[in-house]
Coordinates of C-alpha atoms and ligand atoms in Angstrom, one line a residue:
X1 CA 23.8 87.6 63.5
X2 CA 25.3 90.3 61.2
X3 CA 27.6 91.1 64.1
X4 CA 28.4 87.5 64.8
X5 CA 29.7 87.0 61.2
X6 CA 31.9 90.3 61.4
X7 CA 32.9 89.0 65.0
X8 CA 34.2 85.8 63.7
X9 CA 35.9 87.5 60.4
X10 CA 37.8 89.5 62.2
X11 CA 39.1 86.3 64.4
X12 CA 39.6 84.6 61.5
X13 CA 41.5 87.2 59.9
X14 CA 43.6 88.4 62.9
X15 CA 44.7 85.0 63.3
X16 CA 47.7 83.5 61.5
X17 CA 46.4 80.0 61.0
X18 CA 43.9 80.8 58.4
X19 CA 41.9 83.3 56.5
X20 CA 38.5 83.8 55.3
X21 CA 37.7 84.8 52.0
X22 CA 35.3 88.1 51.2
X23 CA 31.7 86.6 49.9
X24 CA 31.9 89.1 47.1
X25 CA 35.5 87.8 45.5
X26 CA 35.1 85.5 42.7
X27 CA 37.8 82.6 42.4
X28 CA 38.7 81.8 38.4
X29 CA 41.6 80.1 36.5
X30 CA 42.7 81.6 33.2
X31 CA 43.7 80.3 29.5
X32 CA 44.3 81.9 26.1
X33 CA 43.4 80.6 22.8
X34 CA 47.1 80.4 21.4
X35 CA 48.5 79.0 24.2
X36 CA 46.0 76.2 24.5
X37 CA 43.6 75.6 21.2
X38 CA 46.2 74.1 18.9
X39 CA 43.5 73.1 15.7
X40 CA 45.5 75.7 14.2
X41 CA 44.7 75.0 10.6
X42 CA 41.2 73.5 11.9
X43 CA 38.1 74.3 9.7
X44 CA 38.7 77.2 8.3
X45 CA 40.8 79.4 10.7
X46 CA 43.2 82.0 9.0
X47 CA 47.2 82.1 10.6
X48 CA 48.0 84.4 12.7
X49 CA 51.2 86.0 13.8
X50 CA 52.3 83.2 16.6
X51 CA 51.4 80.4 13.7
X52 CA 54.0 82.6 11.3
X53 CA 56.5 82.9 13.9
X54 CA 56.7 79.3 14.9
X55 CA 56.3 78.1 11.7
X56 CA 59.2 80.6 10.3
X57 CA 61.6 81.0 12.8
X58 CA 61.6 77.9 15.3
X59 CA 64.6 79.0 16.3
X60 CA 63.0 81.6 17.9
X61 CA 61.3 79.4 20.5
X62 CA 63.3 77.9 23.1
X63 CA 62.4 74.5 22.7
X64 CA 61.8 74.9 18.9
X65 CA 58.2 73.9 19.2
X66 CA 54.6 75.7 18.1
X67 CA 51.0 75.4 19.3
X68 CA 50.0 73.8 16.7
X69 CA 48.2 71.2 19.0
X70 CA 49.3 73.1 22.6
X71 CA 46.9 71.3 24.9
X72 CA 44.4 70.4 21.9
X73 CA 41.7 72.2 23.8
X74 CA 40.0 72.7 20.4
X75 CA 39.3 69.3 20.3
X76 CA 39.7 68.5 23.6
X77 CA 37.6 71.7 25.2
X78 CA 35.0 69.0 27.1
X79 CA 38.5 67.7 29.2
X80 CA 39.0 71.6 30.0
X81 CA 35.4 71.5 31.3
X82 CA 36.4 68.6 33.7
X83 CA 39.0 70.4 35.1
X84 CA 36.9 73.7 35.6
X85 CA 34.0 71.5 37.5
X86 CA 37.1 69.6 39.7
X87 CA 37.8 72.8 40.6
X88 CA 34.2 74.5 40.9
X89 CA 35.5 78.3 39.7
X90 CA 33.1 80.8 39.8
X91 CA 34.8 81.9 36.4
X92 CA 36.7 80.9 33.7
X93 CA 38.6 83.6 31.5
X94 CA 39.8 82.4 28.2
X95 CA 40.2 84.4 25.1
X96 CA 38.8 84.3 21.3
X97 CA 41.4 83.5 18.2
X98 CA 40.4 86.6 16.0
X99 CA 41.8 84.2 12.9
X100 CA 39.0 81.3 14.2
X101 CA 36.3 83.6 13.9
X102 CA 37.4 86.2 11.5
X103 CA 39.9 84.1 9.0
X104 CA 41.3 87.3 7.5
X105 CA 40.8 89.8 10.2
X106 CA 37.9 91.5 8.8
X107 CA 34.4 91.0 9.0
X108 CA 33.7 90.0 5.6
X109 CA 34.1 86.2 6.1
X110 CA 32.9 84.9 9.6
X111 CA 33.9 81.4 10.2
X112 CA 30.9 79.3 11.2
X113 CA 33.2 76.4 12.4
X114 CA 35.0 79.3 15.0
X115 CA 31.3 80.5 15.8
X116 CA 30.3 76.8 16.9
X117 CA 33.5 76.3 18.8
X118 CA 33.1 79.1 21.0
X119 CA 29.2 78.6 21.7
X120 CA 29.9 75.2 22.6
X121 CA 32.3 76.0 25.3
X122 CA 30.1 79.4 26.5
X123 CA 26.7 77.2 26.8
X124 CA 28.5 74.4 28.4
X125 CA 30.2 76.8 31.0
X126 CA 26.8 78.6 31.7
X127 CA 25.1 74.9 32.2
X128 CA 28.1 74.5 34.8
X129 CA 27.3 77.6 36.6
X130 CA 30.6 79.1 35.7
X131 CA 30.9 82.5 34.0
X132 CA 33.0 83.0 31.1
X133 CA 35.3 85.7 31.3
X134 CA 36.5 86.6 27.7
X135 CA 39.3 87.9 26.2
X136 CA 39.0 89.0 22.9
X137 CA 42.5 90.1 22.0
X138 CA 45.7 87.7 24.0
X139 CA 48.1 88.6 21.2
X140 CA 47.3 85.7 18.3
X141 CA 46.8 89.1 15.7
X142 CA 45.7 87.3 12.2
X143 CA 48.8 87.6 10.1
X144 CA 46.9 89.1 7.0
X145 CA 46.5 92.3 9.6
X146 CA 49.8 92.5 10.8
X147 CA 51.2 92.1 6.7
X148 CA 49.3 95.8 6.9
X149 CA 51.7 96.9 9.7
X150 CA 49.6 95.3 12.9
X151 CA 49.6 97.1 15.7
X152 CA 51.6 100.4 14.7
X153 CA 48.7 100.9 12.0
X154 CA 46.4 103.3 12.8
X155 CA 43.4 101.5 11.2
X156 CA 43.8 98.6 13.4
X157 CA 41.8 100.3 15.9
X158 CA 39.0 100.5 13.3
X159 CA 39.3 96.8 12.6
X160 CA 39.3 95.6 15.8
X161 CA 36.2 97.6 16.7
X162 CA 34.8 95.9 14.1
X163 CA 35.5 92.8 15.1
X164 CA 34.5 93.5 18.9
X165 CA 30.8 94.4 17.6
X166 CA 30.6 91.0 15.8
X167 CA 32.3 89.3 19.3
X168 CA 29.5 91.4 20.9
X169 CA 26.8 90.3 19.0
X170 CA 27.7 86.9 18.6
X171 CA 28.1 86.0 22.6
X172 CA 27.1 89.3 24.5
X173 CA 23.8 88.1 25.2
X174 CA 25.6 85.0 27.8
X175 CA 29.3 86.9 27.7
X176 CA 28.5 89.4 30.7
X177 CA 32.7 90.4 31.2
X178 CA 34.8 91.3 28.4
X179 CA 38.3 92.1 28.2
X180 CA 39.6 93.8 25.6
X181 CA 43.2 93.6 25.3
X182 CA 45.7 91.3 27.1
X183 CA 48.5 93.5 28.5
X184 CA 48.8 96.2 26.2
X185 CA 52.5 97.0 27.7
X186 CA 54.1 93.7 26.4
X187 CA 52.5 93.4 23.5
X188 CA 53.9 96.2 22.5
X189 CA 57.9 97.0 24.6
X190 CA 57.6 92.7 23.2
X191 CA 57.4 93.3 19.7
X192 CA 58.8 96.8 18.9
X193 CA 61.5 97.4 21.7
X194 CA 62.9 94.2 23.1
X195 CA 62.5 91.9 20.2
X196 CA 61.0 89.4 21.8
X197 CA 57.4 88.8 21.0
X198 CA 55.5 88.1 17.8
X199 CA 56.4 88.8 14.7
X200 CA 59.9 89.1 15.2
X201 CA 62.3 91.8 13.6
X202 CA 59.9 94.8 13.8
X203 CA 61.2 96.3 16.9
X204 CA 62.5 100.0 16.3
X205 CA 63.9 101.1 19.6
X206 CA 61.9 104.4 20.6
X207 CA 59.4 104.7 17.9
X208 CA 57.3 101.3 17.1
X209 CA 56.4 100.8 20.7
X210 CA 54.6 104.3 20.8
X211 CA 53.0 103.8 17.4
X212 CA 51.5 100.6 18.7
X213 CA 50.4 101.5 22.7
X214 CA 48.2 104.5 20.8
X215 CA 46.3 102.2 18.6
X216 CA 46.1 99.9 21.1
X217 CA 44.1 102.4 23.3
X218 CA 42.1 104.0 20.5
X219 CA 40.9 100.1 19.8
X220 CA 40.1 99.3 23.4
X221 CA 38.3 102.7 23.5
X222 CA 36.4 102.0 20.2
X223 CA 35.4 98.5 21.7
X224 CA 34.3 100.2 24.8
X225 CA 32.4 103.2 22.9
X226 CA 30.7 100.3 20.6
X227 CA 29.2 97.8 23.4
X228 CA 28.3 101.5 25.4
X229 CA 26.0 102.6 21.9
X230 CA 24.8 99.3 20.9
X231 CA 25.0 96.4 23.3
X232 CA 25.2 97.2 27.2
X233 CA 21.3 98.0 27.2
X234 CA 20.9 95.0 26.0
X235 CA 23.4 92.7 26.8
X236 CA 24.3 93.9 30.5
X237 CA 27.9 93.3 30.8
X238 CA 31.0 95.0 31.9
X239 CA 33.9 95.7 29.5
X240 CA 37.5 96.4 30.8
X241 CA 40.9 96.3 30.1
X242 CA 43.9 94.1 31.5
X243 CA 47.3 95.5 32.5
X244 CA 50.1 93.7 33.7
X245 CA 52.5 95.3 36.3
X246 CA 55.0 94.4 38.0
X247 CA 55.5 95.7 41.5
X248 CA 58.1 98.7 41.7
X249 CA 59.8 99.1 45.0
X250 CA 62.6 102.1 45.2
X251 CA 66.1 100.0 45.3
X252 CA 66.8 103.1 48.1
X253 CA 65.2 106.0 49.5
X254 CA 67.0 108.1 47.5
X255 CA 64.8 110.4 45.9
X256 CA 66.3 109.7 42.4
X257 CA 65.5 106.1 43.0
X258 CA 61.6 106.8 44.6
X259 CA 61.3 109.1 41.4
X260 CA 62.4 105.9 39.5
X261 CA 60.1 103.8 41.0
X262 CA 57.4 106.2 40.4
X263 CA 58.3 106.2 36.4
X264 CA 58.4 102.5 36.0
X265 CA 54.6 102.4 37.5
X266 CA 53.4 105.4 35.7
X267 CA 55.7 104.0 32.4
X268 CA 53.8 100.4 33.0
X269 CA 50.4 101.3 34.0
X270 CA 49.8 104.8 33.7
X271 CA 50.5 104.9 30.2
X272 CA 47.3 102.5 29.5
X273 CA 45.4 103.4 32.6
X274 CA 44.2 107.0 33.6
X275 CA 41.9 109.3 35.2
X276 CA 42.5 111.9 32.5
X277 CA 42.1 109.6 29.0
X278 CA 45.9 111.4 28.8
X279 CA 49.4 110.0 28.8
X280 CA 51.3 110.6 32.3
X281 CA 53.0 113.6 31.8
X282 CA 56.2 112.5 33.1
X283 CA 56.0 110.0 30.0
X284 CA 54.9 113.6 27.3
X285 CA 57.8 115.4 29.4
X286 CA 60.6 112.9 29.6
X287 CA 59.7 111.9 25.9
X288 CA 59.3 115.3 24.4
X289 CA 63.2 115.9 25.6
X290 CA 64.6 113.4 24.6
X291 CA 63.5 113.2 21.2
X292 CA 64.2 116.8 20.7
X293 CA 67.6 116.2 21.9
X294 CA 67.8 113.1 19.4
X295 CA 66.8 115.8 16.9
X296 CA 63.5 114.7 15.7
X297 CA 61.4 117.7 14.8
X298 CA 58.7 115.9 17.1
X299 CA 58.1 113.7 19.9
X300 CA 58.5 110.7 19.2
X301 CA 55.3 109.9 21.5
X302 CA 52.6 110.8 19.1
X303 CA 50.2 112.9 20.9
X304 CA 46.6 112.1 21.1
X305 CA 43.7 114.9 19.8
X306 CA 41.4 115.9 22.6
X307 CA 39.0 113.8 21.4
X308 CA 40.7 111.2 21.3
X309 CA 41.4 111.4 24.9
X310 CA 38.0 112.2 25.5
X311 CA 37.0 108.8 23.6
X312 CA 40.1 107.1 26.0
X313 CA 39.2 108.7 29.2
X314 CA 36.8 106.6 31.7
X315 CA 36.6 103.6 29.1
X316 CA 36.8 100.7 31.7
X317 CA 34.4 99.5 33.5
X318 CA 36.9 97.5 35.8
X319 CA 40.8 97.4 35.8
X320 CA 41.8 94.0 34.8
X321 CA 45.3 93.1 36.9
X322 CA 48.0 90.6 35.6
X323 CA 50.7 90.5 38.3
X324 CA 54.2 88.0 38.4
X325 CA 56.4 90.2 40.2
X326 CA 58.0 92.5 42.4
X327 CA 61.2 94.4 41.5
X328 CA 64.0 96.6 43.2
X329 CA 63.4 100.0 40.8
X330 CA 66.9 102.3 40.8
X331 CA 67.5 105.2 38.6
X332 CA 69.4 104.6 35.5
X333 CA 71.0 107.4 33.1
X334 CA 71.2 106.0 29.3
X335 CA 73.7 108.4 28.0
X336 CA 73.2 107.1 24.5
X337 CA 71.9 109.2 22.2
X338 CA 70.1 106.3 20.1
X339 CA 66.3 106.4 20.9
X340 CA 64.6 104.1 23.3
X341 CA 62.1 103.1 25.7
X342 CA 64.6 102.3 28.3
X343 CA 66.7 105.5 27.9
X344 CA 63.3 107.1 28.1
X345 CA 62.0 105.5 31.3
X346 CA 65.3 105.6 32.8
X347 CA 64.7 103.0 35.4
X348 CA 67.1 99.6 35.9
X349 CA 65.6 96.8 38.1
X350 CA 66.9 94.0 40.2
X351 CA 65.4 91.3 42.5
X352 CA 66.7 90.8 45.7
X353 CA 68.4 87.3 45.8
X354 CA 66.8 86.8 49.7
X355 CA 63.3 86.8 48.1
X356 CA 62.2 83.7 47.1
X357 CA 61.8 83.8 43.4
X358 CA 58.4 84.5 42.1
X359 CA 56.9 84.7 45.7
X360 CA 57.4 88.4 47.1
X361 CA 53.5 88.5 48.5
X362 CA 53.5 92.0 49.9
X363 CA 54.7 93.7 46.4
X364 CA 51.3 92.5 45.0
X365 CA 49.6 94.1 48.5
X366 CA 51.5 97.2 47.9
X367 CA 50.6 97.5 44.1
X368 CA 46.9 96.8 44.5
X369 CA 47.1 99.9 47.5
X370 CA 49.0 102.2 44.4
X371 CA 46.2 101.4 42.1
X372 CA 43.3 102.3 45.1
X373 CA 45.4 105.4 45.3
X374 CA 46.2 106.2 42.0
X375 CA 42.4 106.1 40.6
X376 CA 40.0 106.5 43.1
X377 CA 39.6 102.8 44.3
X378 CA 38.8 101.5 40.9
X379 CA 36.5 98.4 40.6
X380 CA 40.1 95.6 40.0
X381 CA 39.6 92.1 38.6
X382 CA 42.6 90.2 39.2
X383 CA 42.8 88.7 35.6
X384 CA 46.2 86.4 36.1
X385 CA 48.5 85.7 38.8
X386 CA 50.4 82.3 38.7
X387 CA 54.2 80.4 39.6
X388 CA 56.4 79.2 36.8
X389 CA 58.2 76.1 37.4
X390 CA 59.6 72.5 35.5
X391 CA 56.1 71.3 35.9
X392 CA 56.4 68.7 38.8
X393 CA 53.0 67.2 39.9
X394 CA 53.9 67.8 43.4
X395 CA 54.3 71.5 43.2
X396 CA 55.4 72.6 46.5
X397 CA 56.3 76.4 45.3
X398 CA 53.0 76.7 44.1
X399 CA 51.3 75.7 46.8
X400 CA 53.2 78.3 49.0
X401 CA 52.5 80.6 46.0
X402 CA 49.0 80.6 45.9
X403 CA 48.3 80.9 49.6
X404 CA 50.8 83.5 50.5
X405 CA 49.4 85.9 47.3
X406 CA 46.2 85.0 48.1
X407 CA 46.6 86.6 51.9
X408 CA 48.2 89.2 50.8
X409 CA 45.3 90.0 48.2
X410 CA 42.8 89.9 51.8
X411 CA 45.1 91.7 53.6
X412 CA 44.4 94.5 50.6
X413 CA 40.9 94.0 50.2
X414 CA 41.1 94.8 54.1
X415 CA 43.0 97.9 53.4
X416 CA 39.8 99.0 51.4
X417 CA 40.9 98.0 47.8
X418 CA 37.8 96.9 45.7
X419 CA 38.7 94.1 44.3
X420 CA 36.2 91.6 43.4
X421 CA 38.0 88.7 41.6
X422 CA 41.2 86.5 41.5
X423 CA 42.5 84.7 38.6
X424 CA 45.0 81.9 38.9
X425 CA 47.0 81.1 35.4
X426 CA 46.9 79.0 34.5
X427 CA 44.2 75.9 34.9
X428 CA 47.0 73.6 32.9
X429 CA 50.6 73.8 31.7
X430 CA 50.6 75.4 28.3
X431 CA 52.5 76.8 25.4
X432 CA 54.3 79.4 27.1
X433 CA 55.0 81.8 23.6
X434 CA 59.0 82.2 23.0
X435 CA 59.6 79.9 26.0
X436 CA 57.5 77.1 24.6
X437 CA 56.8 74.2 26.9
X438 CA 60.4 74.8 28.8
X439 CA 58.3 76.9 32.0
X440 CA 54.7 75.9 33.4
X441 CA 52.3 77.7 34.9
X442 CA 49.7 75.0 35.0
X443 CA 47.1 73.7 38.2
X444 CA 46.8 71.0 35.8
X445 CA 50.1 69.1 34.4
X446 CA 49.4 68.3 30.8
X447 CA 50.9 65.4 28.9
X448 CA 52.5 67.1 25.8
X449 CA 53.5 63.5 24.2
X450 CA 50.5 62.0 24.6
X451 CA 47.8 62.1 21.8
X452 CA 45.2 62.6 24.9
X453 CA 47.1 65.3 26.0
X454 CA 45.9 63.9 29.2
X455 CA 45.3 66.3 32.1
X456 CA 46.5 65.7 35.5
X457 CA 45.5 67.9 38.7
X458 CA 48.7 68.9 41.1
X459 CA 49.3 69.8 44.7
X460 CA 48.3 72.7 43.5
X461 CA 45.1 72.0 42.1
X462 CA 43.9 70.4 44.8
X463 CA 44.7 72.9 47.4
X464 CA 43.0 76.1 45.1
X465 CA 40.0 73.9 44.7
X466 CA 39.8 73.2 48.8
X467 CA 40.2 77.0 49.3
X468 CA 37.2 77.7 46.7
X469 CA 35.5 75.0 48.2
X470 CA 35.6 76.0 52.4
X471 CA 36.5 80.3 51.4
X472 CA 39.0 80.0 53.6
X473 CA 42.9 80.1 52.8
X474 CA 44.6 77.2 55.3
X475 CA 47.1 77.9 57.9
X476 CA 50.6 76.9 57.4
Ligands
NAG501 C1 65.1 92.7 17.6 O1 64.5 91.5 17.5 C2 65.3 90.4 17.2 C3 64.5 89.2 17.0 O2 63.1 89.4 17.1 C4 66.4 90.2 18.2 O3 67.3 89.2 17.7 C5 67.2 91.6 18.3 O4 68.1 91.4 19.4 C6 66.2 92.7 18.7 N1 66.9 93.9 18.7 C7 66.9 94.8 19.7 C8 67.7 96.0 19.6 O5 66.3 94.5 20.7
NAG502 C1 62.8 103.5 53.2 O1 62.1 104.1 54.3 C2 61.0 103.3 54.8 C3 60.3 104.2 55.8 O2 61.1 104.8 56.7 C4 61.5 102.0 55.4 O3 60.5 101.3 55.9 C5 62.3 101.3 54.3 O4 62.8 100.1 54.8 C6 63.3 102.1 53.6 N1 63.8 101.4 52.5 C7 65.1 101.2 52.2 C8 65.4 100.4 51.0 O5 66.0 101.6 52.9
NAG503 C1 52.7 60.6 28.7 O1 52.1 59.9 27.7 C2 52.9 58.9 27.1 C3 52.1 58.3 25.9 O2 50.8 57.9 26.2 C4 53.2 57.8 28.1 O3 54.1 56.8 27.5 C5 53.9 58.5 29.3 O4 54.1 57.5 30.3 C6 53.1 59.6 29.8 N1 53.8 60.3 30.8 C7 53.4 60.6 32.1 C8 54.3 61.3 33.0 O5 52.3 60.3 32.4

């Protein structure tokens, strides 16, 4: 029998018409609270900094819009719940608003309205079979917290330990996967470098970025530290981190371009995710000497204590993967002596205008082989991969999207990467932060001007849900 099954996977996967999927490799569709809750003044939730920024600066927003109501899913989480069981996902990963649970950030006021909301949603999900997958941190930071410097202070890793026991406690016991923190990388080369995440006008070329990726590892370490000492006896679960990467390929074969492509990944990835708890030293090196060139009496990478990187090292139970897309990685020399990131990772990229955009299969193939690699074959969840478009019901890209990434995530599990689940984002178009409603991502096309905010499966949808359905990705 046993060899039977093998027999016909191997037929099945040989053959170009269509592919079976592994048992073992859960299918999900992803969300975050920001991006779909609206109910942003709702029963007692605090603002947080995407509230401030929409509300301040509209201007900053491409179509001048907010999330105030987004896809209403805080009123409208039982139409979400359609969509999930239309689809029958074996998971569903959506995040917490800190500000819905913990108005001000800390854990001195716990919103009971925030508590209800969430508990709903969880129980109903379990009932359906599906498992939630949650995110405690996608980037909606309570603004009282980031009026004490957000990210870049140090603290912050205390209060969001504090506020991941409380998550913990409150859902742990049905919550068996836990993310910490949404793509540490962007959140902080977003905010502090490129200007263009939330709050606005913070960035400090060189400096804030490094100030906020430390605490932002310290807190996901603390998290991981607390559920290790007083939940995962208990409670079961797995806690990880998610890290979004792009694909670097060296433009040439030039060794100054490989080396370049090496930086970016090690830049991107390595600087959240290691086997030593450390920095990469490329990053301390190249760093190091350019600050001192700049002058500064220190790096402007603030170096961790051994304990802290004792605390860091190992603290991931799985590595959670966000992946868009692939770039062409050359070697770029910033002669400028002003401080920065860029200058620092010394890398320029390009896409190659042959590939189709957004649909370069094998870079996502090649990275999940770099991470196997890199760390030992690491236990990956694939925590988002998705197509941006104008939001047409018959989504044609998407389609191709989906079942091209999808082989080439067999074709890596084949190669002997462990990965054990996919996540498409997103179930439904949503509001996509400083691009507002101008790109979608969604399985689902929402109505934005109606009240219902109705929800409407695409191509798409109906395609992802046939392939969860028969495990098997169709031919051409
Ligand atoms: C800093 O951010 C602002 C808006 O958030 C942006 O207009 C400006 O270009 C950014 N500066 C740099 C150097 O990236
Ligand atoms: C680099 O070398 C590899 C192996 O020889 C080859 O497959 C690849 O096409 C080369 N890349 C470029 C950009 O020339
Ligand atoms: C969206 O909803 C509005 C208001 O109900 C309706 O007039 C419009 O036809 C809907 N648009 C689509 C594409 O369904």
């Amino acid at each position: 029998m046993a060899t039977k099954i093998i027999l016909l996977w191997s037929v099945l996967f040989n053959s170009a018409q269509s592919q079976i999927l592994p048992p073992d490799l859960k299918l999900g569709v992803a969300t975050a609270s920001y991006q779909i809750e609206g109910g942003w003044n709702a029963n007692g939730k605090g603002v947080n900094i995407w509230d401030e920024l929409t509300h301040t600066h509209p201007d900053l927003v491409a179509d001048h819009t907010t999330g105030d109501v987004a896809c209403d899913s805080y009123h409208l989480w039982q139409d979400d719940l359609k969509m999930l069981k239309f689809l029958k996902v074996d998971h569903y990963r959506f995040s917490l608003s800190w500000s819905r649970l913990l108005p001000g950030g800390f854990t001195n006021q716990i919103n009971p309205d925030g508590v209800a909301y969430y508990n709903n949603l969880i129980n109903a999900l379990i009932t359906e079979g599906i498992e939630p997958m949650v995110t405690l941190y996608h980037w909606d930071l309570p603004q009282n917290l980031q009026n004490l410097g957000g990210w870049t202070n140090p603290l912050m890793a205390l209060y969001f330990e504090n506020y991941a026991r409380v998550a913990f406690y409150l859902f742990g016991g049905r919550v068996k996967t836990w993310i910490t923190i949404n793509e540490p990388s962007s959140i902080c080369v977003g905010t502090y470098e490129d200007g263009d995440g939330a709050p606005a006008f913070v960035n400090s070329s060189g400096i804030g970025l490094y100030l906020c990726g430390r605490t932002i590892l310290l807190a996901h370490a603390a998290a991981y530290r607390v559920y290790d000492a007083e939940f995962r006896k208990k409670q079961g679960g797995r806690v990880g981190i998610t890290i979004d990467s792009i694909w670097a390929e060296p433009k040439t074969n030039n060794s100054a371009d490989v080396e370049a492509a090496t930086r970016e990944m090690q830049f991107g990835v390595g600087v959240v995710f290691s086997l030593s708890g450390n920095y990469p030293s490329i990053m301390i090196s190249r760093v190091g000497d350019n600050s001192k060139r700049e002058h500064f009496m220190e790096s402007r990478l603030p170096p961790f204590t051994p304990k802290e990187i004792k605390l860091i090292q190992g603290s991931s139970d799985f590595f959670g993967l966000n992946h868009y897309h692939t770039w062409l990685i050359a070697n770029q020399d910033y002669p400028d002596s002003s401080p920065s990131y860029h200058k620092d990772k010394g890398t320029k990229g390009t896409q190659d205008p042959d590939w189709e955009p957004g649909i370069v299969p094998w870079g996502f193939r090649k990275l999940l082989n770099w991470i196997k690699n890199e760390y030992n074959n690491p236990l990956v969840i694939v925590t988002e991969n998705g197509y941006g478009d104008g939001g047409a019901v018959d989504d044609v890209n998407r389609v191709v999207f989906l079942k091209e990434f999808m082989r080439a995530l067999v074709a890596a599990i084949h190669d002997g990467c462990n990965v054990k689940g996919y996540t498409v984002w997103s179930v439904m178009d949503n509001m996509e932060w400083r691009a507002g409603y101008t790109v979608k991502f969604g399985l689902h096309y929402v109505n934005f001007t109606d009240v219902k905010r109705t929800r409407t499966p695409k191509c798409s949808a109906y395609v992802y849900a046939t392939i969860i359905k028969e495990r098997v990705i169709p031919g051409e």
